[in-house]
Coordinates of C-alpha atoms in Angstrom, one line a residue:
M954 CA -37.5 144.2 -77.6
K955 CA -41.2 145.4 -78.9
S956 CA -44.2 144.2 -78.0
G957 CA -47.9 144.7 -79.4
S958 CA -51.0 143.2 -79.9
L959 CA -52.8 141.6 -83.1
Y960 CA -56.5 142.1 -84.1
P961 CA -58.5 141.4 -86.9
L962 CA -59.1 144.0 -90.1
D963 CA -62.0 142.7 -91.0
P964 CA -64.4 139.4 -90.6
I965 CA -62.9 136.4 -92.4
P966 CA -65.2 133.9 -93.9
A967 CA -62.9 130.9 -92.5
P968 CA -64.7 128.1 -90.7
A969 CA -63.2 126.1 -88.3
D970 CA -60.6 123.3 -89.5
G971 CA -59.8 120.5 -87.7
C972 CA -58.0 119.3 -90.7
G973 CA -54.8 121.7 -90.8
R974 CA -55.0 125.0 -92.2
E975 CA -52.4 126.6 -94.5
L976 CA -51.4 130.4 -94.4
V977 CA -49.4 132.4 -97.4
H978 CA -48.8 136.0 -97.6
T979 CA -48.1 137.2 -101.3
G980 CA -48.7 140.1 -103.2
G981 CA -49.9 142.0 -100.4
R982 CA -53.0 139.6 -99.3
L983 CA -53.0 136.7 -96.8
F984 CA -54.3 133.4 -98.5
F985 CA -55.4 130.4 -96.1
T986 CA -56.7 127.2 -96.7
S987 CA -59.8 125.6 -95.2
R988 CA -61.0 121.9 -95.5
P989 CA -63.9 121.7 -92.5
A990 CA -65.0 118.1 -91.3
T991 CA -67.0 116.6 -88.8
S992 CA -64.6 114.8 -87.8
S993 CA -60.5 113.9 -88.5
E994 CA -61.6 111.0 -89.8
G995 CA -63.7 113.0 -92.4
C996 CA -60.6 115.1 -93.6
A997 CA -59.7 113.2 -96.5
D998 CA -62.9 113.0 -98.3
A999 CA -64.2 116.9 -96.9
L1000 CA -64.2 119.8 -99.5
G1001 CA -61.3 121.9 -99.4
S1002 CA -60.7 125.6 -100.3
V1003 CA -58.5 128.3 -100.9
G1004 CA -59.7 131.7 -99.2
V1005 CA -58.6 135.3 -99.3
A1006 CA -58.8 137.6 -96.4
A1007 CA -59.6 141.5 -96.2
T1008 CA -57.5 144.0 -96.1
A1009 CA -57.4 147.8 -94.5
E1010 CA -57.4 148.9 -97.9
G1011 CA -60.8 147.3 -99.1
G1012 CA -59.8 144.5 -100.6
K1013 CA -62.7 141.7 -100.0
A1014 CA -62.6 138.6 -98.0
G1015 CA -63.5 135.4 -100.4
E1016 CA -63.0 132.1 -101.6
V1017 CA -60.6 131.9 -104.6
M1018 CA -60.9 128.3 -105.5
Y1019 CA -62.1 124.9 -104.4
S1020 CA -60.2 121.6 -104.0
S1021 CA -61.5 117.8 -103.5
S1022 CA -58.2 117.2 -101.8
P1023 CA -55.7 118.8 -99.7
I1024 CA -54.3 121.3 -100.8
H1025 CA -50.6 123.1 -100.1
L1026 CA -50.1 126.9 -100.6
E1027 CA -46.4 128.9 -101.2
G1028 CA -46.0 132.6 -101.9
G1029 CA -43.0 133.9 -104.0
P1030 CA -42.0 137.2 -104.7
G1031 CA -43.7 140.0 -106.8
G1032 CA -47.3 138.1 -105.7
L1033 CA -46.6 134.8 -106.9
L1034 CA -48.7 132.0 -105.5
V1035 CA -48.1 128.1 -106.0
T1036 CA -51.4 125.7 -105.4
A1037 CA -50.1 122.0 -105.0
P1038 CA -52.8 119.8 -104.1
E1039 CA -52.2 116.0 -102.5
R1040 CA -52.3 113.0 -104.2
W1041 CA -55.5 111.1 -103.4
S1042 CA -54.3 107.8 -104.6
P1043 CA -50.6 106.1 -105.6
T1044 CA -51.6 106.5 -109.3
A1045 CA -53.1 110.2 -109.3
D1046 CA -51.4 112.9 -111.0
P1047 CA -52.4 116.2 -109.5
D1048 CA -51.7 119.3 -111.1
L1049 CA -49.5 122.2 -109.6
G1050 CA -50.4 125.6 -110.5
I1051 CA -48.8 128.9 -110.2
Y1052 CA -50.6 132.4 -110.1
R1053 CA -49.6 135.9 -109.7
V1054 CA -51.8 138.1 -107.1
T1055 CA -53.4 141.0 -109.0
D1056 CA -55.4 144.1 -108.0
G1057 CA -58.7 142.3 -108.8
A1058 CA -60.2 144.8 -110.8
D1059 CA -61.4 142.9 -113.4
G1060 CA -63.1 140.6 -110.7
N1061 CA -60.1 137.9 -110.9
L1062 CA -57.8 138.2 -108.1
L1063 CA -55.2 135.7 -109.6
E1064 CA -53.8 135.7 -112.5
F1065 CA -53.1 132.0 -113.8
L1066 CA -49.3 131.8 -115.5
G1067 CA -49.1 128.1 -115.7
E1068 CA -49.4 124.6 -114.5
R1069 CA -47.5 121.3 -114.3
R1070 CA -48.7 117.5 -114.1
F1071 CA -45.3 115.4 -113.3
T1072 CA -46.7 113.0 -115.7
E1073 CA -49.2 113.3 -118.3
D1074 CA -49.6 109.8 -119.8
G1075 CA -50.8 108.0 -117.0
T1076 CA -47.7 105.8 -117.2
D1077 CA -45.8 106.7 -113.9
R1078 CA -46.8 108.1 -110.3
G1079 CA -47.7 111.7 -110.1
M1080 CA -46.6 114.7 -107.8
D1081 CA -46.1 113.6 -104.1
F1082 CA -46.0 117.1 -103.0
R1083 CA -43.3 117.5 -99.8
D1084 CA -42.6 121.3 -100.3
A1085 CA -41.7 124.1 -102.5
D1086 CA -39.9 127.3 -102.7
F1087 CA -39.4 130.1 -105.2
S1088 CA -35.6 131.4 -106.1
A1089 CA -35.1 135.1 -104.7
D1090 CA -35.9 136.6 -108.3
G1091 CA -38.9 134.3 -109.0
S1092 CA -37.6 132.3 -111.9
V1093 CA -37.1 129.3 -110.5
L1094 CA -39.6 126.9 -108.2
A1095 CA -38.3 124.1 -106.5
V1096 CA -40.6 121.4 -105.5
A1097 CA -39.6 118.1 -103.3
D1098 CA -41.4 115.5 -104.4
G1099 CA -41.4 111.9 -102.8
V1100 CA -40.8 110.0 -105.9
R1101 CA -38.4 112.4 -108.1
G1102 CA -36.7 114.3 -105.4
T1103 CA -36.1 118.1 -105.9
V1104 CA -37.7 118.9 -109.3
L1105 CA -37.6 122.6 -110.8
L1106 CA -39.5 124.4 -112.7
G1107 CA -39.7 127.8 -114.0
G1108 CA -41.9 130.2 -111.5
Q1109 CA -43.4 132.0 -114.7
D1110 CA -44.7 129.1 -116.4
A1111 CA -44.1 126.1 -114.8
R1112 CA -41.8 124.4 -117.6
F1113 CA -39.6 121.7 -116.4
L1114 CA -36.1 122.8 -116.0
E1115 CA -32.9 121.0 -115.7
N1116 CA -31.7 120.4 -112.2
P1117 CA -27.7 121.5 -111.6
Y1118 CA -27.9 120.8 -107.9
A1119 CA -26.0 117.9 -106.1
P1120 CA -28.9 115.3 -104.9
L1121 CA -29.7 114.0 -101.8
P1122 CA -27.6 111.2 -101.1
E1123 CA -29.5 107.9 -102.7
G1124 CA -32.1 106.4 -100.5
V1125 CA -32.9 109.8 -98.5
A1126 CA -36.7 110.9 -98.8
P1127 CA -37.1 114.5 -99.8
T1128 CA -39.3 116.5 -97.6
A1129 CA -38.3 120.2 -97.7
V1130 CA -36.5 122.8 -100.1
A1131 CA -35.6 126.4 -99.4
F1132 CA -33.7 129.6 -101.2
S1133 CA -32.2 132.3 -99.5
P1134 CA -34.1 135.8 -99.8
D1135 CA -30.6 137.2 -100.9
G1136 CA -30.4 135.1 -103.8
K1137 CA -27.1 133.3 -102.7
W1138 CA -27.9 129.6 -101.4
F1139 CA -30.3 126.6 -102.1
A1140 CA -31.0 123.8 -99.6
Q1141 CA -32.6 120.5 -99.4
G1142 CA -33.9 118.7 -96.4
G1143 CA -35.1 115.0 -96.5
A1144 CA -35.6 112.1 -94.0
A1145 CA -32.3 109.7 -94.0
S1146 CA -30.9 106.6 -92.3
G1147 CA -27.9 105.9 -90.9
D1148 CA -25.4 108.6 -91.3
A1149 CA -26.5 109.8 -94.5
A1150 CA -27.1 113.6 -95.0
D1151 CA -30.4 114.8 -94.1
L1152 CA -29.5 118.3 -95.6
T1153 CA -27.7 119.7 -98.2
L1154 CA -26.8 123.5 -98.2
A1155 CA -25.1 124.8 -101.4
F1156 CA -24.8 128.1 -103.7
A1157 CA -27.7 128.5 -105.3
D1158 CA -25.8 129.6 -108.4
P1159 CA -24.8 126.7 -109.7
S1160 CA -22.2 128.0 -112.1
V1161 CA -20.2 128.1 -108.5
E1162 CA -18.4 124.8 -108.4
R1163 CA -18.4 123.7 -105.1
Q1164 CA -19.2 120.8 -103.2
P1165 CA -22.5 121.7 -100.7
L1166 CA -22.3 121.2 -97.2
R1167 CA -23.8 118.1 -96.0
I1168 CA -25.5 117.6 -92.3
S1169 CA -26.5 114.4 -91.2
F1170 CA -29.3 114.6 -88.1
E1171 CA -28.6 111.2 -86.1
D1172 CA -28.8 112.0 -82.5
E1173 CA -31.6 111.3 -79.9
A1174 CA -31.4 115.0 -78.9
A1175 CA -31.3 116.8 -82.3
G1176 CA -33.5 115.1 -84.4
H1177 CA -33.4 112.5 -87.1
R1178 CA -34.9 113.9 -90.0
V1179 CA -36.2 117.6 -91.8
V1180 CA -39.6 117.4 -91.2
P1181 CA -41.8 118.2 -94.6
R1182 CA -41.6 122.0 -95.0
G1183 CA -39.4 122.3 -92.3
M1184 CA -36.7 124.9 -93.6
E1185 CA -36.3 128.3 -94.1
F1186 CA -33.8 131.5 -94.4
S1187 CA -33.7 134.4 -92.3
G1188 CA -34.3 137.8 -94.6
D1189 CA -30.6 138.5 -95.0
G1190 CA -29.7 134.7 -95.7
Q1191 CA -27.4 134.3 -93.1
Q1192 CA -29.3 131.7 -91.4
L1193 CA -31.1 128.6 -92.0
F1194 CA -33.7 127.5 -89.7
V1195 CA -34.2 123.8 -89.8
V1196 CA -36.9 121.7 -88.0
T1197 CA -36.4 118.1 -87.1
S1198 CA -38.1 115.6 -85.5
N1199 CA -37.6 111.9 -84.3
Q1200 CA -38.6 108.9 -86.3
E1201 CA -42.0 108.9 -84.6
G1202 CA -43.1 112.4 -85.4
T1203 CA -43.5 113.0 -81.6
R1204 CA -40.6 115.4 -80.8
F1205 CA -39.3 118.4 -82.5
W1206 CA -35.9 120.3 -82.6
L1207 CA -35.3 124.0 -84.1
H1208 CA -31.6 124.2 -85.8
T1209 CA -29.8 127.4 -86.5
I1210 CA -27.2 126.7 -89.2
Q1211 CA -24.8 129.4 -90.0
T1212 CA -24.7 129.6 -94.0
R1213 CA -21.2 131.0 -93.7
E1214 CA -20.4 127.5 -92.7
A1215 CA -20.6 126.2 -96.4
L1216 CA -18.0 128.9 -97.6
A1217 CA -14.6 127.5 -98.4
P1218 CA -12.1 128.4 -95.7
S1219 CA -9.5 130.6 -96.1
R1220 CA -6.3 131.0 -93.9
F1221 CA -2.6 132.5 -93.5
V1222 CA 0.1 130.3 -93.8
D1223 CA 4.0 130.9 -93.4
V1224 CA 3.7 134.5 -91.9
T1225 CA 7.3 135.3 -91.2
H1226 CA 9.3 138.5 -90.3
G1227 CA 12.9 140.5 -90.6
P1228 CA 14.6 142.2 -88.1
A1229 CA 12.6 144.2 -86.0
V1230 CA 14.7 147.2 -84.9
A1231 CA 12.8 150.1 -83.0
G1232 CA 12.1 152.8 -85.4
G1233 CA 13.7 150.9 -88.2
P1234 CA 12.2 149.4 -91.6
F1235 CA 10.1 145.9 -91.2
R1236 CA 9.6 143.2 -93.5
V1237 CA 6.4 140.8 -93.4
T1238 CA 6.2 137.8 -96.0
G1239 CA 3.2 135.0 -95.8
R1240 CA 0.7 133.5 -98.2
L1241 CA -3.1 133.4 -98.2
D1242 CA -4.6 130.4 -98.7
L1243 CA -7.8 129.8 -100.2
D1244 CA -9.3 126.3 -100.6
G1245 CA -11.7 125.4 -103.2
L1246 CA -12.3 128.1 -106.1
A1247 CA -10.4 131.2 -107.4
P1248 CA -11.4 134.2 -105.3
T1249 CA -14.3 136.1 -107.1
E1250 CA -11.8 139.2 -106.9
A1251 CA -8.2 140.0 -106.5
P1252 CA -7.6 139.8 -102.6
R1253 CA -6.4 142.2 -100.3
I1254 CA -5.1 142.2 -96.5
T1255 CA -6.1 144.4 -94.4
V1256 CA -3.5 145.5 -91.5
Q1257 CA -3.5 146.7 -88.7
R1258 CA -0.6 147.8 -85.6
L1259 CA -1.2 148.0 -82.3
N1260 CA 1.4 149.7 -80.2
G1261 CA 0.7 149.9 -76.7
L1262 CA -2.5 152.2 -76.7
E1263 CA -2.0 153.6 -80.4
V1264 CA -3.6 151.6 -83.0
A1265 CA -3.1 152.4 -86.5
D1266 CA -4.7 151.2 -89.9
L1267 CA -2.2 150.9 -92.6
P1268 CA -2.7 150.4 -96.4
P1269 CA -4.4 147.4 -97.5
V1270 CA -1.8 144.6 -99.1
P1271 CA -2.1 143.3 -102.4
V1272 CA -2.3 139.5 -102.9
A1273 CA -0.5 137.9 -105.4
E1274 CA -1.9 135.2 -107.7
D1275 CA 0.1 132.6 -106.0
G1276 CA -1.4 133.9 -102.5
T1277 CA 1.7 135.5 -101.4
F1278 CA 2.0 138.8 -100.0
V1279 CA 4.7 141.3 -98.5
L1280 CA 3.7 144.0 -95.7
E1281 CA 6.5 146.8 -95.5
D1282 CA 6.5 148.9 -92.6
V1283 CA 8.2 151.0 -89.9
L1284 CA 8.3 150.0 -86.6
P1285 CA 7.4 152.7 -83.6
D1286 CA 10.6 154.2 -82.3
R1287 CA 10.2 152.5 -79.0
V1288 CA 11.3 148.7 -77.3
G1289 CA 8.9 146.4 -76.7
D1290 CA 6.0 144.3 -78.2
V1291 CA 4.1 145.3 -81.3
H1292 CA 1.1 143.8 -82.9
Y1293 CA 0.0 143.2 -86.4
V1294 CA -3.5 141.6 -87.2
L1295 CA -3.7 140.7 -90.4
G1296 CA -7.2 140.5 -92.0
Y1297 CA -8.8 138.8 -95.2
A1298 CA -12.8 139.7 -95.3
G1299 CA -13.6 137.1 -97.4
D1300 CA -15.6 136.8 -100.4
E1301 CA -19.0 135.3 -102.5
V1302 CA -17.6 131.4 -101.9
H1303 CA -14.7 132.3 -99.1
Y1304 CA -15.0 133.0 -95.4
R1305 CA -13.2 135.5 -93.7
S1306 CA -10.0 134.7 -91.7
E1307 CA -7.6 137.0 -89.2
H1308 CA -3.9 136.5 -88.2
W1309 CA -2.1 138.1 -85.1
L1310 CA 1.8 138.8 -85.1
V1311 CA 3.4 139.5 -82.1
V1312 CA 7.2 141.6 -82.4
D1313 CA 9.4 142.0 -80.0
T1314 CA 11.3 144.8 -81.1
V1315 CA 15.1 145.2 -79.9
K1316 CA 16.9 148.7 -79.6
A1317 CA 19.4 149.7 -82.6
S1318 CA 23.2 148.8 -81.7
N1319 CA 25.5 151.5 -81.6
T1320 CA 27.9 151.5 -85.0
V1321 CA 31.5 152.2 -84.1
T1322 CA 33.6 153.3 -87.0
R1323 CA 37.2 152.2 -86.7
G1324 CA 39.4 154.6 -88.5
G1325 CA 43.1 153.6 -89.7
R1326 CA 46.3 154.5 -88.1

């Protein structure tokens, strides 16, 4: 375990903020919101701003924009930055902005890429922001909207995109979205009642046709809903961290979900073997059963033979299109137990599996040749 200390690189012009501050690090710079007010009751009317901290390399601190309503920030790959104001009334239509952080050589730290209002003619309710996250390559921005559910926008221009993902169950209020940094997973969180799912975990690639993993948080000891902006993946995409709360929002829980739980199962079935004579040829047959989708490449089975303290790695065994396989070996020249470990490492859509086979070898019988008289 490593320990250390933190210290400011340079003064940061960030006044005290009793209204709640957001921090985002993107493009090598730290951005933060400020909304100073004399009391918590004044937060709704206070003028807010987005500032940037100084850097050790000489990047100056300062304000980059102002806002008349509370504003949310989200960072993305390649220095992408999203600004999303809250609605100041049910009929308001705030505009979401997408920027890219620059070196500031021309005096502008942010390059404007695009903006999006969720209704242009005022006939519908505008954006009701809950959360946003960029895909791993920055091409897609997912927005959790309190009215529309999950909305997908172009990550470079904020245009509307078709949403191919299975939505949260009907009646579930969306609260959070997250893409995994490895580009494999997409999660949607919400606040559900009853046993409806509060969380769906799916492949980020919509061409992978598999039903998402659905999880319901309905436990007094585990929370009842995913809180707004309450999800984040680990850097390798193998864990999804989820914060839940009770209905009143007075207690909170942190959950760690292994993303492999969303992979389709694999299993060894019908594994049988022929005669097991010490020192003789040995044959094992069986089938690798893969749920759901066809494997992304032809499966192969790894084989280890354990003979007492001796461990041998045998050549991988190919799997036929119908899932069947045949293992052929020569047994050790001794009587006793021999263990075979059959393994499937899994693929992009299937989870790994393993099968242990214990073989009791016998001594070869003596053959007596009877001659004619």
